[in-house]
Short mmCIF file of C-alpha atoms in Angstrom, two decimals:
data_model
loop_
_atom_site.label_atom_id
_atom_site.label_comp_id
_atom_site.label_asym_id
_atom_site.label_seq_id
_atom_site.Cartn_x
_atom_site.Cartn_y
_atom_site.Cartn_z
CA MET A 763 85.40 127.40 15.28
CA ASN A 764 87.91 125.70 12.99
CA LYS A 765 90.98 124.36 14.72
CA ASP A 766 93.87 122.05 13.93
CA LYS A 767 93.62 118.72 15.73
CA SER A 768 96.15 115.99 16.43
CA LEU A 769 96.11 112.49 17.83
CA PHE A 770 97.67 112.22 21.28
CA VAL A 771 98.52 109.00 23.09
CA PHE A 772 96.73 108.93 26.43
CA GLY A 773 99.91 108.65 28.49
CA ASP A 774 101.47 111.69 26.80
CA VAL A 775 98.64 113.97 27.90
CA PHE A 776 97.14 112.51 31.04
CA ALA A 777 98.67 111.49 34.35
CA PRO A 778 98.93 107.76 35.09
CA PRO A 779 95.35 106.59 35.72
CA GLU A 780 94.40 105.85 39.30
CA ARG A 781 91.99 103.00 39.90
CA GLY A 782 89.47 103.46 42.70
CA GLN A 783 89.09 101.03 45.59
CA ARG A 784 86.36 98.59 46.52
CA LEU A 785 83.94 99.57 49.27
CA VAL A 786 80.84 97.40 49.50
CA LYS A 787 77.55 99.05 50.40
CA ALA A 788 77.41 97.33 53.79
CA ASP A 789 80.66 99.07 54.78
CA GLN A 790 79.65 102.56 53.61
CA ALA A 791 79.06 105.08 56.39
CA ALA A 792 77.00 108.17 55.56
CA GLY A 793 79.01 111.36 55.08
CA ASP A 794 79.64 114.30 52.77
CA VAL A 795 82.20 112.87 50.32
CA ALA A 796 80.84 111.72 46.96
CA TYR A 797 81.29 108.02 46.22
CA VAL A 798 81.66 107.62 42.44
CA SER A 799 80.82 104.22 41.02
CA SER A 800 80.21 102.83 37.53
CA THR A 801 76.72 104.27 37.16
CA LYS A 802 75.88 106.44 34.17
CA ILE A 803 73.45 108.69 36.06
CA ASN A 804 73.79 111.39 38.73
CA ASN A 805 77.26 112.35 37.45
CA GLY A 806 78.48 108.90 38.48
CA ILE A 807 77.67 109.44 42.17
CA SER A 808 75.95 106.53 43.91
CA ALA A 809 76.21 107.76 47.52
CA PHE A 810 77.73 110.29 49.90
CA ILE A 811 79.95 108.63 52.47
CA SER A 812 82.56 109.10 55.15
CA PRO A 813 85.40 107.22 53.41
CA PRO A 814 87.83 105.00 55.29
CA ASP A 815 91.43 106.17 55.59
CA TYR A 816 92.71 103.85 52.88
CA MET A 817 90.60 105.53 50.16
CA MET A 818 92.19 108.45 48.33
CA ILE A 819 90.12 111.62 48.14
CA HIS A 820 90.24 113.41 44.76
CA ASN A 821 89.04 116.77 43.50
CA LYS A 822 88.89 118.46 40.08
CA LYS A 823 89.43 115.27 38.14
CA LEU A 824 87.60 113.13 35.61
CA THR A 825 86.28 109.65 36.25
CA LEU A 826 85.88 106.97 33.59
CA SER A 827 83.79 103.87 34.22
CA ASN A 828 85.89 100.86 33.24
CA SER A 829 83.23 98.30 34.17
CA GLY A 830 79.45 98.36 34.61
CA SER A 831 78.27 101.32 32.49
CA VAL A 832 81.53 101.15 30.58
CA GLY A 833 82.96 104.32 29.06
CA TYR A 834 80.91 106.99 30.83
CA CYS A 835 82.99 109.99 31.85
CA PHE A 836 82.24 112.67 34.46
CA TYR A 837 83.98 115.70 35.97
CA HIS A 838 84.05 116.33 39.72
CA ASN A 839 85.05 119.73 41.15
CA TYR A 840 84.37 118.55 44.70
CA ASP A 841 85.84 115.95 47.04
CA PHE A 842 85.15 112.39 45.93
CA VAL A 843 86.36 108.82 46.21
CA ALA A 844 86.01 106.19 43.52
CA SER A 845 85.05 102.52 43.43
CA ASP A 846 87.33 99.88 41.90
CA HIS A 847 85.17 99.99 38.75
CA VAL A 848 86.22 103.58 38.08
CA THR A 849 89.44 105.13 36.76
CA VAL A 850 90.40 108.61 38.02
CA ILE A 851 92.05 110.82 35.40
CA GLY A 852 93.98 114.08 35.70
CA LEU A 853 96.20 116.09 33.37
CA LYS A 854 99.89 115.20 33.10
CA ASP A 855 100.92 118.86 32.94
CA GLU A 856 100.34 120.03 36.51
CA THR A 857 100.67 123.66 35.45
CA VAL A 858 97.37 123.36 33.55
CA PRO A 859 94.29 123.35 35.80
CA LEU A 860 91.63 120.84 34.82
CA THR A 861 88.74 123.29 34.77
CA GLU A 862 85.10 122.45 34.31
CA ASN A 863 85.17 123.87 30.77
CA ILE A 864 88.17 121.78 29.71
CA ALA A 865 86.59 118.73 31.34
CA LEU A 866 83.32 119.28 29.47
CA TYR A 867 85.28 119.40 26.23
CA LEU A 868 87.08 116.15 27.11
CA LYS A 869 83.97 114.26 28.25
CA PRO A 870 82.60 113.44 24.74
CA VAL A 871 86.14 112.72 23.53
CA PHE A 872 86.49 109.98 26.14
CA GLU A 873 82.93 108.73 25.66
CA SER A 874 83.54 108.32 21.92
CA MET A 875 85.56 105.22 22.89
CA GLN A 876 82.46 103.46 24.27
CA TYR A 877 81.80 101.40 21.14
CA LYS A 878 85.08 99.51 21.69
CA TYR A 879 84.20 98.33 25.17
CA SER A 880 81.39 96.54 26.99
CA PHE A 881 80.53 94.70 30.19
CA GLY A 882 82.61 91.79 28.87
CA ARG A 883 85.48 93.95 27.60
CA GLU A 884 86.46 96.44 30.26
CA ILE A 885 88.66 99.52 29.94
CA THR A 886 91.81 98.26 31.61
CA ASP A 887 94.79 100.51 32.40
CA SER A 888 96.80 98.83 29.65
CA ARG A 889 94.07 99.37 27.05
CA LEU A 890 93.59 102.96 28.14
CA ALA A 891 97.33 103.62 27.85
CA LYS A 892 97.17 102.66 24.16
CA GLU A 893 94.21 104.90 23.33
CA GLN A 894 94.73 107.86 21.04
CA LEU A 895 92.57 110.93 21.49
CA LEU A 896 91.88 113.57 18.84
CA LEU A 897 92.39 116.96 20.50
CA PRO A 898 92.84 120.59 19.40
CA SER A 899 96.55 121.25 19.13
CA ALA A 900 99.08 124.07 19.02
CA ASP A 901 102.85 123.65 18.77
CA GLU A 902 102.38 119.88 18.91
CA LYS A 903 100.68 120.12 22.32
CA PRO A 904 97.03 120.03 23.35
CA ASP A 905 95.54 123.49 23.08
CA TRP A 906 93.88 123.75 26.50
CA THR A 907 93.10 127.43 26.02
CA PHE A 908 91.10 126.66 22.89
CA MET A 909 89.14 123.94 24.72
CA GLU A 910 88.38 126.33 27.57
CA ASN A 911 87.20 129.11 25.26
CA PHE A 912 85.27 126.74 22.99
CA THR A 913 83.17 125.51 25.91
CA VAL A 914 82.67 129.02 27.27
CA ASN A 915 81.35 130.14 23.86
CA ILE A 916 78.93 127.23 23.69
CA LYS A 917 77.65 127.99 27.19
CA GLY A 918 77.15 131.62 26.20
CA ASN A 919 74.91 130.62 23.30
CA ILE A 920 72.61 128.39 25.35
CA ARG A 921 69.22 129.87 26.11
CA TRP A 922 66.75 128.39 28.57
CA PRO A 923 63.35 129.85 27.68
CA LYS A 924 60.62 129.26 30.19
CA LEU A 925 58.00 127.06 28.58
CA GLN A 926 54.39 127.74 29.42
CA ALA A 927 52.06 124.78 29.38
CA SER A 928 48.71 125.30 27.77
CA SER A 929 46.05 126.06 30.37
CA SER A 930 43.78 123.61 28.57
CA ALA A 931 46.29 120.77 28.72
CA THR A 932 44.86 117.67 30.34
CA LEU A 933 46.79 116.33 33.30
CA LEU A 934 48.10 112.78 33.21
CA SER A 935 46.11 112.06 36.35
CA ASP A 936 42.89 113.04 34.55
CA LYS A 937 43.24 110.27 31.96
CA GLU A 938 42.16 106.67 32.00
CA TRP A 939 45.12 104.30 31.60
CA ALA A 940 45.31 100.69 30.48
CA VAL A 941 47.92 97.98 29.98
CA ILE A 942 48.59 97.32 26.28
CA GLY A 943 51.09 94.94 24.70
CA MET A 944 53.75 96.40 22.44
CA GLY A 945 52.84 93.73 19.90
CA GLU A 946 49.35 95.23 19.70
CA ILE A 947 50.53 98.60 18.39
CA PHE A 948 53.91 98.02 16.69
CA THR A 949 55.40 95.92 13.93
CA PHE A 950 58.99 94.84 14.56
CA LEU A 951 61.96 94.69 12.19
CA LYS A 952 65.54 93.70 12.93
CA GLY A 953 68.63 95.62 11.95
CA LYS A 954 71.43 94.12 9.91
CA ARG A 955 75.03 93.41 10.93
CA LEU A 956 77.66 95.67 9.41
CA VAL A 957 81.17 95.36 10.80
CA LYS A 958 83.32 98.43 11.28
CA ALA A 959 85.84 97.26 8.68
CA ASP A 960 83.12 97.48 6.01
CA MET A 961 81.99 101.00 6.95
CA GLN A 962 83.01 103.99 4.88
CA PRO A 963 82.23 107.62 5.78
CA GLY A 964 79.01 108.84 4.20
CA ASN A 965 75.64 110.46 4.94
CA THR A 966 73.45 107.61 6.20
CA PRO A 967 73.00 107.45 10.00
CA PHE A 968 74.15 104.12 11.43
CA ILE A 969 72.11 103.31 14.54
CA GLY A 970 74.02 101.16 17.03
CA ALA A 971 73.20 99.81 20.48
CA ILE A 972 74.48 102.90 22.29
CA SER A 973 72.80 105.27 24.74
CA THR A 974 73.91 108.64 23.33
CA ASN A 975 73.63 110.79 20.18
CA ASN A 976 70.11 109.53 19.42
CA GLY A 977 71.64 106.12 18.80
CA VAL A 978 73.72 107.37 15.86
CA ARG A 979 77.16 105.80 16.10
CA GLN A 980 78.44 107.29 12.83
CA LEU A 981 77.47 108.27 9.28
CA ILE A 982 78.17 105.62 6.64
CA ASP A 983 78.24 105.29 2.86
CA GLU A 984 75.41 102.78 2.55
CA GLU A 985 71.85 102.91 1.29
CA ALA A 986 69.41 103.30 4.18
CA LEU A 987 67.74 100.06 5.27
CA PHE A 988 64.81 101.73 6.99
CA GLU A 989 62.54 104.67 6.39
CA GLY A 990 62.29 107.33 9.06
CA ASN A 991 59.39 108.18 11.39
CA CYS A 992 59.90 105.18 13.63
CA ILE A 993 61.36 104.18 17.01
CA THR A 994 64.55 102.19 17.53
CA VAL A 995 65.08 100.10 20.68
CA ASN A 996 68.36 98.45 21.67
CA TYR A 997 67.88 94.77 22.32
CA ASN A 998 71.60 94.30 23.07
CA GLY A 999 74.43 96.55 24.25
CA CYS A 1000 72.81 99.46 26.11
CA VAL A 1001 69.64 97.40 26.36
CA GLY A 1002 66.34 99.27 26.39
CA GLU A 1003 67.60 102.63 25.15
CA ALA A 1004 65.05 103.96 22.67
CA PHE A 1005 65.11 106.83 20.18
CA TYR A 1006 62.91 108.47 17.57
CA GLN A 1007 64.37 108.31 14.07
CA GLU A 1008 63.05 111.01 11.80
CA LYS A 1009 65.18 110.29 8.70
CA PRO A 1010 66.10 107.10 6.78
CA PHE A 1011 68.88 105.11 8.44
CA TRP A 1012 70.75 101.82 8.76
CA ALA A 1013 70.32 99.90 12.04
CA SER A 1014 72.73 97.31 13.43
CA ASP A 1015 71.58 93.80 14.29
CA ASP A 1016 71.61 94.82 17.97
CA VAL A 1017 68.70 97.19 17.33
CA THR A 1018 64.98 96.52 16.84
CA VAL A 1019 63.01 98.94 14.65
CA LEU A 1020 59.40 99.70 15.62
CA TYR A 1021 56.84 100.99 13.12
CA PRO A 1022 53.20 101.79 13.95
CA MET A 1023 50.55 99.38 12.77
CA ASP A 1024 48.49 100.76 9.91
CA TRP A 1025 45.58 101.88 12.11
CA TRP A 1026 47.45 104.72 13.81
CA ALA A 1027 49.99 107.38 12.83
CA LEU A 1028 53.32 108.10 14.50
CA ASN A 1029 54.98 111.50 14.78
CA ARG A 1030 57.73 112.93 16.93
CA ASN A 1031 55.50 114.02 19.80
CA VAL A 1032 53.74 110.66 20.06
CA ALA A 1033 57.10 108.90 19.76
CA LEU A 1034 58.60 110.92 22.63
CA PHE A 1035 55.66 110.01 24.87
CA LEU A 1036 55.93 106.32 23.96
CA ILE A 1037 59.71 106.22 24.33
CA THR A 1038 59.44 107.39 27.94
CA VAL A 1039 57.06 104.51 28.69
CA ILE A 1040 59.11 101.96 26.73
CA LYS A 1041 62.30 102.85 28.59
CA GLU A 1042 60.60 102.11 31.92
CA ASN A 1043 61.18 98.43 31.07
CA ARG A 1044 64.98 98.74 30.89
CA TYR A 1045 65.51 97.47 34.43
CA LEU A 1046 64.21 94.04 33.35
CA TYR A 1047 67.05 93.54 30.88
CA SER A 1048 70.82 93.87 30.67
CA TYR A 1049 73.80 92.97 28.54
CA GLY A 1050 73.40 89.39 29.75
CA ARG A 1051 69.59 89.33 29.37
CA LYS A 1052 68.74 90.67 25.97
CA TRP A 1053 65.39 92.23 25.07
CA THR A 1054 64.58 89.89 22.19
CA THR A 1055 61.83 90.57 19.66
CA ASP A 1056 59.54 87.95 21.21
CA LYS A 1057 60.01 89.45 24.67
CA MET A 1058 59.46 92.94 23.25
CA LYS A 1059 56.20 91.93 21.56
CA ASN A 1060 54.94 90.58 24.88
CA THR A 1061 56.07 93.60 26.91
CA LYS A 1062 53.17 95.50 28.45
CA LEU A 1063 52.98 99.30 28.34
CA THR A 1064 50.71 101.36 30.55
CA LEU A 1065 49.23 103.99 28.24
CA PRO A 1066 46.47 106.62 28.28
CA VAL A 1067 43.35 105.34 26.53
CA ASP A 1068 40.21 106.81 25.01
CA SER A 1069 36.61 105.94 25.80
CA ASN A 1070 36.90 102.77 23.67
CA GLY A 1071 39.92 101.53 25.62
CA SER A 1072 42.26 102.15 22.68
CA PRO A 1073 45.58 104.01 23.04
CA ASP A 1074 44.83 107.73 22.96
CA PHE A 1075 47.57 108.86 20.59
CA SER A 1076 45.95 112.27 20.15
CA PHE A 1077 46.25 112.89 23.87
CA MET A 1078 49.91 111.80 23.83
CA GLU A 1079 50.67 114.23 21.01
CA GLN A 1080 48.81 117.10 22.64
CA TYR A 1081 50.41 116.45 26.02
CA ILE A 1082 53.96 116.65 24.63
CA GLN A 1083 53.04 119.65 22.49
CA ALA A 1084 51.49 121.55 25.38
CA HIS A 1085 54.08 120.79 28.05
CA PHE A 1086 57.26 120.85 26.01
CA ASN A 1087 56.44 123.06 23.01
CA LEU A 1088 58.12 120.70 20.56
CA GLY A 1089 55.86 121.12 17.59
CA ASN A 1090 54.87 118.33 15.21
CA SER A 1091 56.99 116.38 12.76
CA GLN A 1092 54.48 114.12 11.04
CA ILE A 1093 56.05 112.50 7.98
#
């Protein structure tokens, strides 16, 4: 659906942002009102509480994490209160209802700002007020009707087929497992710094230390640094996020690139199995405790093994194939 778009200053479109209020866990009483904090999971909800009188209860508004998991945006069509690490956002035009469909359209627009901010550079009210958002427009105003219909059309095209696992698929509990160092199965390469000022639009995926869009921050006009069929792991930024890269790409210096050693072959199914295990180590690291290459080489993974005690990559591939029907993408 082609549509004219315009840049709108945040304050021209959205009501003055409302910062949430601090409520430490020790003071939280159980209840039925969602407490939205700066987490990027569970739609931003960290608890259900009975809020004290001084906390404002909101409904049908967006929240934007300004600290912690900076830049994550969620919509809430239920009663909620927000922590002081969260900004509550509503539309300036009170005649326009902030529906779920409009909110779902706005969510990736807000989250596209994430690359500008971090744990050390929060989204303050003053910075947010200066942001410009690219939105569908009509008569020099945001076209809310288009956003509503666009999301409705996307929802209408989504199909959720029921996947049937192969009856012969081996259960995870039926396998022998062993602890294996990442340095025993991968070779490690580092990405290369490329500042935004030197990036021009192109066709090469630029993999940054983000947690969305398969790690692709943008497409640039540079020769790819790395061949595809590998795994990228963020050692900085959104530390521990990992993705399978099928095509050639450029990786930032905040990203470590993992290739299989020459005695085994990687494909998409095996990569998806391994990524799940790799990401289990995220809790050990953070923006202030980077997952360096040396630490990554020494990280232990618990993997299914064959009768020789070696990683059973065939089982990993067959398990993903049988349970998720993803096919094979061996390169």
